Coordinates of C-alpha atoms and ligand atoms in Angstrom, one line a residue:
M1 CA -0.1 0.0 -0.1
A2 CA 1.5 3.2 -1.0
T3 CA 1.7 5.6 1.9
D4 CA 3.4 9.0 2.2
Q5 CA 4.2 9.6 5.8
N6 CA 6.0 12.9 5.0
K7 CA 3.1 14.3 3.3
F8 CA 0.8 13.3 6.3
Q9 CA 3.1 14.9 8.9
A10 CA 3.3 18.0 6.7
I11 CA -0.4 18.1 6.6
I12 CA -0.4 17.8 10.6
S13 CA 2.0 20.5 10.9
H14 CA 0.2 22.8 8.4
C15 CA -3.1 22.5 10.1
K16 CA -1.4 23.6 13.5
E17 CA 0.5 26.4 12.1
Y18 CA -2.4 27.9 10.2
G19 CA -5.2 27.5 12.8
F20 CA -6.9 24.4 11.4
I21 CA -6.5 21.9 14.1
F22 CA -4.7 22.0 17.4
Q23 CA -4.1 19.1 19.8
S24 CA -6.6 19.4 22.8
S25 CA -5.3 20.9 25.9
E26 CA -2.1 21.5 24.3
I27 CA -0.7 23.6 27.2
Y28 CA -1.0 20.5 29.4
D29 CA 0.7 18.5 26.8
G30 CA -2.3 17.4 25.2
L31 CA -4.9 14.8 25.6
S32 CA -4.5 11.6 23.3
A33 CA -6.7 11.4 20.3
V34 CA -8.7 14.5 21.2
Y35 CA -8.5 17.5 18.9
D36 CA -9.7 21.1 18.7
Y37 CA -10.6 23.0 15.4
G38 CA -9.3 26.4 15.2
Q39 CA -10.6 29.4 13.4
Y40 CA -10.2 28.0 9.7
G41 CA -10.7 24.4 10.9
A42 CA -14.2 25.1 12.6
Q43 CA -15.1 27.0 9.4
L44 CA -14.0 24.3 7.0
K45 CA -16.0 21.6 9.2
K46 CA -19.1 23.8 9.1
N47 CA -19.0 24.3 5.5
I48 CA -18.5 20.4 5.1
R49 CA -21.4 19.7 7.5
D50 CA -23.7 22.3 6.0
Y51 CA -23.1 20.9 2.6
W52 CA -23.8 17.3 3.8
W53 CA -27.0 18.7 5.5
K54 CA -28.0 20.3 2.5
S55 CA -27.6 17.4 0.0
M56 CA -29.3 15.3 2.5
T57 CA -32.4 17.2 3.9
Q58 CA -33.0 20.2 1.4
M59 CA -32.4 18.3 -1.6
H60 CA -34.4 15.2 -0.5
E61 CA -38.1 16.1 0.0
N62 CA -38.5 12.8 2.2
I63 CA -35.6 13.1 4.3
V64 CA -35.8 15.3 7.5
G65 CA -33.0 16.2 10.1
I66 CA -33.1 15.9 13.8
D67 CA -30.8 16.7 16.7
A68 CA -31.0 14.2 19.4
A69 CA -29.1 14.3 22.8
I70 CA -25.8 12.7 23.5
F71 CA -27.0 11.1 26.6
M72 CA -29.7 8.3 26.0
H73 CA -31.6 6.2 28.4
P74 CA -29.1 3.3 29.1
T75 CA -31.3 0.5 28.0
T76 CA -30.7 2.0 24.3
W77 CA -27.3 0.6 24.3
K78 CA -28.5 -2.8 25.8
A79 CA -31.2 -3.0 23.0
S80 CA -28.8 -1.9 20.1
G81 CA -26.2 -4.6 21.1
H82 CA -23.6 -2.1 22.0
V83 CA -23.2 -3.1 25.7
D84 CA -22.7 -6.7 24.6
N85 CA -21.0 -6.5 21.2
F86 CA -19.5 -3.0 20.8
S87 CA -16.0 -4.2 21.3
D88 CA -12.6 -4.7 19.3
P89 CA -10.4 -7.8 19.7
M90 CA -7.1 -6.6 21.2
I91 CA -3.9 -8.0 22.2
D92 CA -1.1 -6.6 24.8
N93 CA 2.5 -7.2 24.5
K94 CA 3.9 -8.5 27.6
D95 CA 7.4 -6.7 27.5
S96 CA 6.1 -3.2 26.5
N97 CA 2.5 -3.4 27.8
K98 CA 1.4 -1.8 24.6
R99 CA -2.0 -2.6 23.7
Y100 CA -2.9 -3.0 19.8
R101 CA -6.2 -3.5 18.2
V102 CA -5.6 -7.0 16.4
D103 CA -6.8 -6.2 13.1
H104 CA -4.5 -2.8 13.0
L105 CA -1.5 -5.0 14.4
I106 CA -1.7 -7.5 11.5
E107 CA -2.8 -4.9 8.6
G108 CA 0.4 -2.8 9.9
F109 CA 2.4 -6.1 9.4
A110 CA 0.9 -6.8 5.8
E111 CA 1.9 -3.3 4.7
T112 CA 5.5 -4.4 5.0
L113 CA 4.8 -7.6 2.7
E114 CA 4.5 -8.0 -0.9
A115 CA 1.1 -7.4 -2.6
D116 CA 0.1 -11.0 -2.9
A117 CA 1.3 -12.1 0.6
A118 CA -0.3 -9.2 2.1
A119 CA -3.8 -10.0 0.5
A120 CA -3.5 -13.6 1.7
L121 CA -2.9 -12.5 5.3
I122 CA -5.8 -10.0 5.5
A123 CA -7.9 -12.8 3.8
Q124 CA -7.1 -15.0 6.8
M125 CA -7.4 -12.5 9.3
E126 CA -10.9 -11.5 8.0
E127 CA -12.1 -15.0 8.0
L128 CA -10.9 -15.4 11.6
L129 CA -12.6 -12.1 12.8
K130 CA -15.9 -13.1 11.1
E131 CA -15.6 -16.4 13.1
N132 CA -14.5 -14.5 16.2
D133 CA -11.9 -17.1 16.5
F134 CA -9.6 -15.4 19.0
A135 CA -7.1 -18.4 19.5
G136 CA -6.8 -18.5 15.6
L137 CA -6.0 -14.8 15.5
K138 CA -3.3 -15.1 18.0
K139 CA -1.8 -18.2 16.2
L140 CA -1.7 -16.0 13.1
I141 CA 0.2 -13.3 14.8
E142 CA 2.5 -15.8 16.3
D143 CA 2.9 -17.8 13.1
N144 CA 3.9 -14.5 11.2
K145 CA 6.2 -13.6 14.1
I146 CA 4.5 -10.0 14.2
K147 CA 6.3 -7.8 16.5
C148 CA 5.4 -5.0 18.8
A149 CA 6.8 -1.8 17.2
V150 CA 7.9 -0.9 20.9
S151 CA 9.7 -3.8 22.5
G152 CA 10.4 -5.4 19.1
T153 CA 9.3 -9.0 20.8
V154 CA 6.8 -11.5 20.0
N155 CA 5.7 -12.1 23.7
W156 CA 1.7 -11.6 23.5
T157 CA -1.2 -12.0 25.8
D158 CA -4.2 -13.8 24.6
V159 CA -6.6 -11.9 22.3
R160 CA -9.5 -10.4 24.2
Q161 CA -12.7 -8.1 23.8
F162 CA -12.5 -4.5 25.0
N163 CA -15.7 -2.4 24.9
L164 CA -15.6 1.0 23.2
M165 CA -18.2 2.8 25.1
F166 CA -17.4 5.6 27.6
S167 CA -19.6 5.5 30.8
T168 CA -20.4 8.1 33.3
Q169 CA -23.0 9.0 36.0
L170 CA -26.1 10.5 35.8
G171 CA -27.6 12.0 38.9
S172 CA -26.1 14.0 41.8
V173 CA -26.2 11.6 44.9
S174 CA -24.1 8.7 44.2
E175 CA -26.5 6.1 45.5
E176 CA -29.1 7.2 43.2
A177 CA -26.8 7.9 40.4
S178 CA -27.1 5.5 37.3
E179 CA -24.6 4.6 34.8
I180 CA -25.0 6.0 31.3
Y181 CA -23.0 6.2 28.1
L182 CA -21.7 8.7 25.8
R183 CA -23.3 7.6 22.6
P184 CA -20.9 5.5 20.4
E185 CA -23.0 6.7 17.2
T186 CA -25.7 9.1 16.6
A187 CA -27.9 6.5 14.9
Q188 CA -29.8 5.4 18.0
G189 CA -31.0 8.9 18.5
I190 CA -32.8 8.5 15.1
F191 CA -34.1 5.0 15.7
V192 CA -35.8 6.0 19.2
N193 CA -37.3 8.9 17.5
F194 CA -38.6 7.1 14.5
L195 CA -42.5 7.3 15.2
N196 CA -42.1 10.8 16.6
V197 CA -40.7 11.8 13.4
Q198 CA -43.0 9.6 11.3
K199 CA -46.3 10.8 12.8
T200 CA -45.4 14.5 13.4
G201 CA -44.0 15.0 9.9
R202 CA -46.7 12.7 8.3
M203 CA -43.8 10.9 6.6
K204 CA -44.3 8.1 4.2
I205 CA -42.3 5.1 3.4
P206 CA -39.7 5.3 2.2
F207 CA -38.2 8.2 4.1
G208 CA -35.0 9.2 6.0
I209 CA -34.0 11.2 9.1
A210 CA -30.7 12.7 9.1
Q211 CA -28.5 13.8 12.0
V212 CA -25.1 15.4 12.7
G213 CA -23.5 15.0 16.0
K214 CA -20.7 14.1 18.5
A215 CA -20.2 10.5 19.2
F216 CA -17.4 9.0 21.5
R217 CA -15.6 5.8 21.5
N218 CA -12.6 4.7 23.7
E219 CA -10.4 3.8 20.8
I220 CA -7.6 1.2 21.9
V221 CA -5.1 2.4 19.6
A222 CA -5.8 6.1 18.7
R223 CA -3.7 7.7 16.4
Q224 CA -3.6 9.1 12.9
F225 CA -4.5 12.6 13.9
V226 CA -8.2 13.2 13.3
F227 CA -8.8 10.1 11.5
R228 CA -9.2 8.0 14.8
M229 CA -10.4 10.1 17.7
R230 CA -12.0 9.4 21.1
E231 CA -14.5 12.2 20.6
F232 CA -15.5 12.8 17.0
E233 CA -18.5 14.2 14.9
Q234 CA -20.6 11.8 12.8
M235 CA -22.9 12.7 9.8
E236 CA -25.7 9.8 9.8
M237 CA -28.8 9.2 7.8
Q238 CA -31.2 6.5 8.4
F239 CA -33.5 5.7 5.5
F240 CA -36.7 3.6 6.4
I241 CA -37.9 1.3 3.9
R242 CA -40.5 -1.6 3.3
P243 CA -39.1 -5.0 4.1
G244 CA -37.8 -6.8 1.2
T245 CA -36.8 -3.5 -0.7
Q246 CA -33.5 -3.3 1.1
K247 CA -31.1 -4.6 -1.9
E248 CA -32.6 -2.0 -4.2
W249 CA -32.0 1.0 -1.7
Y250 CA -28.6 -0.4 -0.6
A251 CA -27.5 -0.1 -4.0
Y252 CA -29.2 3.4 -4.5
W253 CA -27.3 4.8 -1.5
K254 CA -24.2 3.3 -2.2
E255 CA -24.1 4.9 -5.6
E256 CA -25.6 8.4 -4.3
R257 CA -23.0 8.6 -1.7
M258 CA -20.1 7.8 -4.1
K259 CA -21.6 10.6 -6.2
W260 CA -21.7 13.0 -3.4
H261 CA -18.0 12.3 -2.5
K262 CA -17.2 13.1 -6.3
S263 CA -19.1 16.4 -6.0
L264 CA -16.4 17.4 -3.6
G265 CA -14.1 17.6 -6.4
L266 CA -12.1 14.6 -5.2
N267 CA -10.1 12.7 -8.0
P268 CA -12.0 9.7 -8.7
A269 CA -9.0 7.5 -8.4
N270 CA -8.6 8.3 -4.9
L271 CA -12.0 6.8 -3.9
Q272 CA -13.0 3.2 -3.7
Y273 CA -15.7 0.8 -2.4
H274 CA -14.8 -1.9 0.1
D275 CA -17.2 -4.5 0.8
H276 CA -17.3 -5.9 4.4
V277 CA -16.5 -9.5 5.0
K278 CA -17.2 -9.4 8.8
L279 CA -20.6 -7.9 9.0
A280 CA -21.5 -5.9 12.2
H281 CA -24.3 -7.7 14.5
Y282 CA -27.0 -5.6 12.9
A283 CA -26.3 -5.6 9.0
D284 CA -27.1 -7.9 6.2
A285 CA -24.8 -5.9 3.9
A286 CA -22.2 -3.2 4.3
V287 CA -19.7 -1.5 2.3
D288 CA -17.2 1.6 2.8
I289 CA -16.3 4.3 0.9
E290 CA -12.5 4.7 1.3
Y291 CA -10.3 7.6 0.3
N292 CA -6.7 7.4 -0.5
F293 CA -5.1 9.3 2.4
P294 CA -1.3 9.9 2.5
I295 CA -1.6 6.9 5.0
G296 CA -3.2 4.7 2.4
F297 CA -6.8 3.8 1.4
K298 CA -9.1 4.0 4.5
E299 CA -12.7 4.2 5.5
V300 CA -14.5 7.6 5.6
E301 CA -18.1 6.6 5.3
G302 CA -20.0 3.1 5.6
I303 CA -23.2 2.3 3.9
H304 CA -25.0 -0.4 5.9
S305 CA -28.4 -2.3 5.3
R306 CA -29.2 -2.8 8.8
T307 CA -32.6 -4.6 8.4
D308 CA -35.1 -4.4 11.1
F309 CA -32.6 -5.0 13.8
D310 CA -32.7 -1.9 15.7
L311 CA -36.4 -1.0 15.6
S312 CA -37.3 -4.6 16.6
Q313 CA -34.8 -4.3 19.4
H314 CA -36.1 -1.2 20.8
Q315 CA -39.6 -2.4 20.3
Q316 CA -38.5 -5.5 22.4
Y317 CA -36.7 -3.7 25.1
S318 CA -39.2 -0.7 25.5
G319 CA -42.4 -2.5 25.1
K320 CA -43.7 0.2 22.7
K321 CA -44.7 -0.7 19.2
L322 CA -42.5 0.7 16.5
Q323 CA -44.5 -0.3 13.3
Y324 CA -45.6 1.5 10.3
F325 CA -49.1 1.1 8.7
D326 CA -48.4 1.2 5.0
P327 CA -51.7 2.2 3.3
E328 CA -50.1 1.1 -0.2
I329 CA -50.4 -2.5 0.9
N330 CA -52.6 -2.2 3.8
Q331 CA -50.1 -3.7 6.3
N332 CA -48.5 -3.0 9.5
Y333 CA -44.7 -3.7 9.7
I334 CA -41.4 -2.8 11.3
P335 CA -39.4 -1.0 8.5
Y336 CA -35.9 -2.1 7.2
V337 CA -33.3 0.7 7.2
V338 CA -30.3 1.5 5.2
E339 CA -27.9 3.6 6.9
T340 CA -25.3 6.3 5.4
S341 CA -22.7 6.9 8.2
I342 CA -19.7 9.3 7.4
G343 CA -17.3 10.8 9.9
L344 CA -16.9 14.6 9.8
D345 CA -13.4 14.7 11.0
R346 CA -12.4 11.9 8.5
C347 CA -14.1 13.9 5.8
C348 CA -12.1 17.3 7.0
L349 CA -8.9 15.2 6.6
M350 CA -9.8 13.7 3.3
I351 CA -10.7 17.5 1.9
L352 CA -7.2 18.5 3.6
S353 CA -5.3 15.6 1.8
E354 CA -6.7 16.3 -1.4
A355 CA -6.3 19.9 -1.3
Y356 CA -2.7 20.2 -0.1
E357 CA 0.1 20.6 -2.3
E358 CA 3.6 22.0 -2.1
Q359 CA 4.7 23.8 -5.2
D360 CA 8.2 24.8 -6.4
L361 CA 7.8 28.1 -8.3
S362 CA 11.5 28.7 -8.5
T363 CA 12.9 30.5 -11.8
A364 CA 16.5 30.9 -13.1
E365 CA 16.4 34.3 -11.2
K366 CA 15.2 33.2 -7.9
Q367 CA 14.0 30.4 -5.4
D368 CA 10.5 30.3 -4.7
S369 CA 7.8 27.9 -3.2
R370 CA 4.4 27.9 -1.9
V371 CA 1.9 25.8 -0.1
V372 CA -1.5 25.7 -1.4
L373 CA -4.6 24.2 -0.1
K374 CA -6.8 23.9 -3.3
F375 CA -10.2 23.6 -1.7
P376 CA -13.3 23.7 -3.7
A377 CA -14.6 27.3 -3.4
K378 CA -17.7 26.2 -1.7
L379 CA -15.7 24.4 1.3
A380 CA -12.9 27.1 1.5
P381 CA -13.0 28.8 5.2
I382 CA -12.3 32.3 3.5
K383 CA -13.6 32.8 0.1
L384 CA -12.3 36.4 -0.9
A385 CA -9.3 38.2 0.7
V386 CA -9.5 42.0 0.1
L387 CA -6.2 43.7 0.0
P388 CA -5.2 47.5 -0.4
L389 CA -2.0 48.0 -2.0
T390 CA -0.9 50.6 0.5
K391 CA -2.3 51.8 3.9
K392 CA -2.9 55.5 2.4
D393 CA -4.2 57.5 -0.4
G394 CA -7.7 56.4 0.2
L395 CA -7.1 52.6 -0.6
P396 CA -8.3 51.1 2.4
E397 CA -11.6 53.1 2.4
I398 CA -12.3 51.7 -1.3
A399 CA -11.4 48.2 0.1
R400 CA -13.8 48.5 3.0
E401 CA -16.5 49.4 0.6
L402 CA -15.8 46.1 -1.2
M403 CA -15.7 44.4 2.2
A404 CA -19.3 45.9 3.2
E405 CA -20.6 44.6 0.0
C406 CA -19.1 41.1 0.1
K407 CA -19.2 40.1 3.5
Q408 CA -23.1 39.8 3.9
H409 CA -22.8 36.9 1.2
F410 CA -19.4 35.0 2.0
Y411 CA -16.6 35.1 4.3
C412 CA -14.0 37.8 3.6
Y413 CA -10.6 38.6 5.1
Y414 CA -9.1 42.1 5.1
E415 CA -5.5 42.8 5.6
E416 CA -3.3 45.7 4.7
K417 CA 0.0 44.5 6.3
D418 CA 3.1 43.2 4.3
S419 CA 3.9 43.2 0.8
I420 CA 0.9 41.8 -1.8
G421 CA 3.2 38.8 -2.3
K422 CA 3.4 37.7 1.3
R423 CA -0.3 38.3 1.7
Y424 CA -1.2 36.0 -1.4
R425 CA 0.9 33.2 0.1
R426 CA -1.0 33.5 3.5
Q427 CA -4.0 33.2 1.7
D428 CA -2.8 30.2 -0.6
A429 CA -2.0 28.7 2.7
I430 CA -5.4 28.7 4.2
G431 CA -7.0 28.0 0.6
T432 CA -8.8 31.2 -0.2
P433 CA -9.6 31.0 -4.0
F434 CA -9.8 34.7 -4.4
C435 CA -7.6 37.8 -3.7
V436 CA -8.5 41.4 -4.5
T437 CA -6.1 43.9 -4.8
I438 CA -7.2 47.7 -4.7
D439 CA -4.5 49.9 -6.1
H440 CA -4.2 53.5 -7.3
Q441 CA -5.8 52.6 -10.8
T442 CA -8.8 51.6 -9.0
K443 CA -9.4 55.2 -7.8
E444 CA -9.4 56.3 -11.6
D445 CA -11.4 53.6 -13.3
G446 CA -12.9 51.5 -10.6
T447 CA -11.1 48.2 -11.6
V448 CA -9.4 45.8 -9.2
T449 CA -6.8 43.0 -9.9
I450 CA -8.5 39.6 -8.9
R451 CA -5.9 36.9 -8.5
H452 CA -7.0 33.1 -8.9
R453 CA -5.5 30.9 -6.2
D454 CA -4.7 27.7 -8.4
S455 CA -3.4 29.3 -11.6
M456 CA -2.1 32.2 -9.7
A457 CA -3.5 34.3 -12.8
Q458 CA -4.3 37.8 -12.3
E459 CA -6.9 39.9 -14.2
R460 CA -8.3 43.3 -14.1
V461 CA -12.0 43.5 -13.5
P462 CA -14.5 46.1 -12.5
M463 CA -14.9 46.2 -8.7
A464 CA -18.6 45.9 -9.0
Q465 CA -18.2 42.4 -10.6
V466 CA -16.1 41.0 -7.8
K467 CA -19.1 39.7 -5.6
E468 CA -20.7 38.0 -8.5
I469 CA -17.3 36.2 -9.9
V470 CA -16.9 34.7 -6.3
M471 CA -20.6 33.8 -5.8
K472 CA -20.5 32.0 -8.9
K473 CA -17.6 30.0 -8.1
I474 CA -19.1 29.1 -4.8
M475 CA -22.0 27.7 -6.5
E476 CA -20.3 25.3 -8.7
Ligands
ATP1 P1 -13.3 1.9 11.9 O1 -13.3 0.6 11.4 O2 -12.2 2.9 11.0 O3 -13.0 2.0 13.4 P2 -16.0 1.9 12.0 O4 -16.4 0.7 10.9 O5 -16.0 1.4 13.3 O6 -14.5 2.5 11.7 P3 -18.6 3.2 11.9 O7 -19.0 2.7 13.2 O8 -19.0 2.6 10.5 O9 -17.0 3.1 11.8 O10 -18.7 4.7 12.1 C1 -19.3 5.4 10.8 C2 -18.1 6.6 10.4 O11 -17.6 7.2 11.6 C3 -16.7 6.1 10.0 O12 -16.8 5.8 8.6 C4 -15.9 7.2 10.1 O13 -15.7 8.1 9.3 C5 -16.3 7.6 11.4 N1 -15.6 7.3 12.7 C6 -15.7 6.0 13.3 N2 -14.9 6.0 14.3 C7 -14.0 7.1 14.2 C8 -13.2 7.6 15.2 N3 -12.6 7.0 16.3 N4 -12.7 8.9 14.9 C9 -13.0 9.4 13.8 N5 -14.2 9.1 13.2 C10 -14.6 8.0 13.2

């Protein structure tokens, strides 16, 4: 698998240096696998979230959005199977005490092998995972002499399950307090509200409920920046359908979601499907959409055919009927569900990875380079930088007029300091698609120089056209 650790490290440093993503509680040396989004990261994330929300809800007349609480009745997680099943097989190295997720340990080793040998090893692993054959997995690790990266030894414990849910106490008095969980996925907030939404929204099957929100997982090995976090954000949509139609709807959403990824301007060669071999306890079919990160092809989104598992379980555990009367066939049934589930943080990392470019611009006369984030204009945190050439001669006043006109429509950035060249470079580094320079000619004929981020081409246009030029690009 082709990976580019240098590029990955460069993106992490860039995110920190330019206010996209910081380690949480950095002044206390950080908290492992928890991250804060800075001024540009938060805006990038919001733009992706809004784009997803719009394409799911506004663009589908039969999908509505909700916002359920993070805390849920603890029985929810018993019913959903998370208390008993939401765990990963793990193994500890006895010499270093370092804990590994078994699949990550084996996959990491497979990356060091030739393609055929790696594929054979992964196939063996997936078969054993499917059978929950822990002894077999340990033997596979031992037979391949897979070593701990820290101790360099093969002195392993048995393989065990590790539940990924965080728990806490609800209630002020300890005797009365009950144990509750921080949700490990947003989906259950949708299932328990299925009837509320169906009835109050007079929804007819097929219909969907979408939601964006935080989820928490006590990941065993949390690494790889915002790819694997302990607190992260999910964008999920549950599509409720008539039993027996799940194959068609699964195929539909599989294709529809791939189209969405391509609409983000991603190179299609960087996207692929990966069918699940080991299905989750609730699924009858599942596929991942993977993106070619600098650390290799990895999951960004899962599409799962969840059958009627969740609603049946909630009906059983709550004792409340969760059925739908289908007037077209005159029948009551528990709907089947096809889910699309995408991680917002992974999506940010995907957009950053695709956009990040180091360019050598040296000529015979001088050395030059730039780092540019080639975000699609609709996702860029700042759309337009307004730059008066000097701080005097009335240029800032004209620049302020343009700011006032544009900032009602999209995010703008105003800057007077430093040479225009330096200011351009700073905007390239945060991915601003357009810079406009106001100079002395502007005072004479009302034109400005607009500079395009990717081509670095500059053209003279009437200032009155700037807003339209930017708006047109954002709408693409
Ligand atoms: P993985 O196999 O990588 O742990 P998963 O299959 O458990 O992921 P799902 O339960 O299908 O993931 O969750 C749906 C989406 O939520 C994933 O495709 C991913 O984008 C995101 N996600 C899951 N776990 C994390 C995490 N720890 N950090 C960031 N995003 C996550």
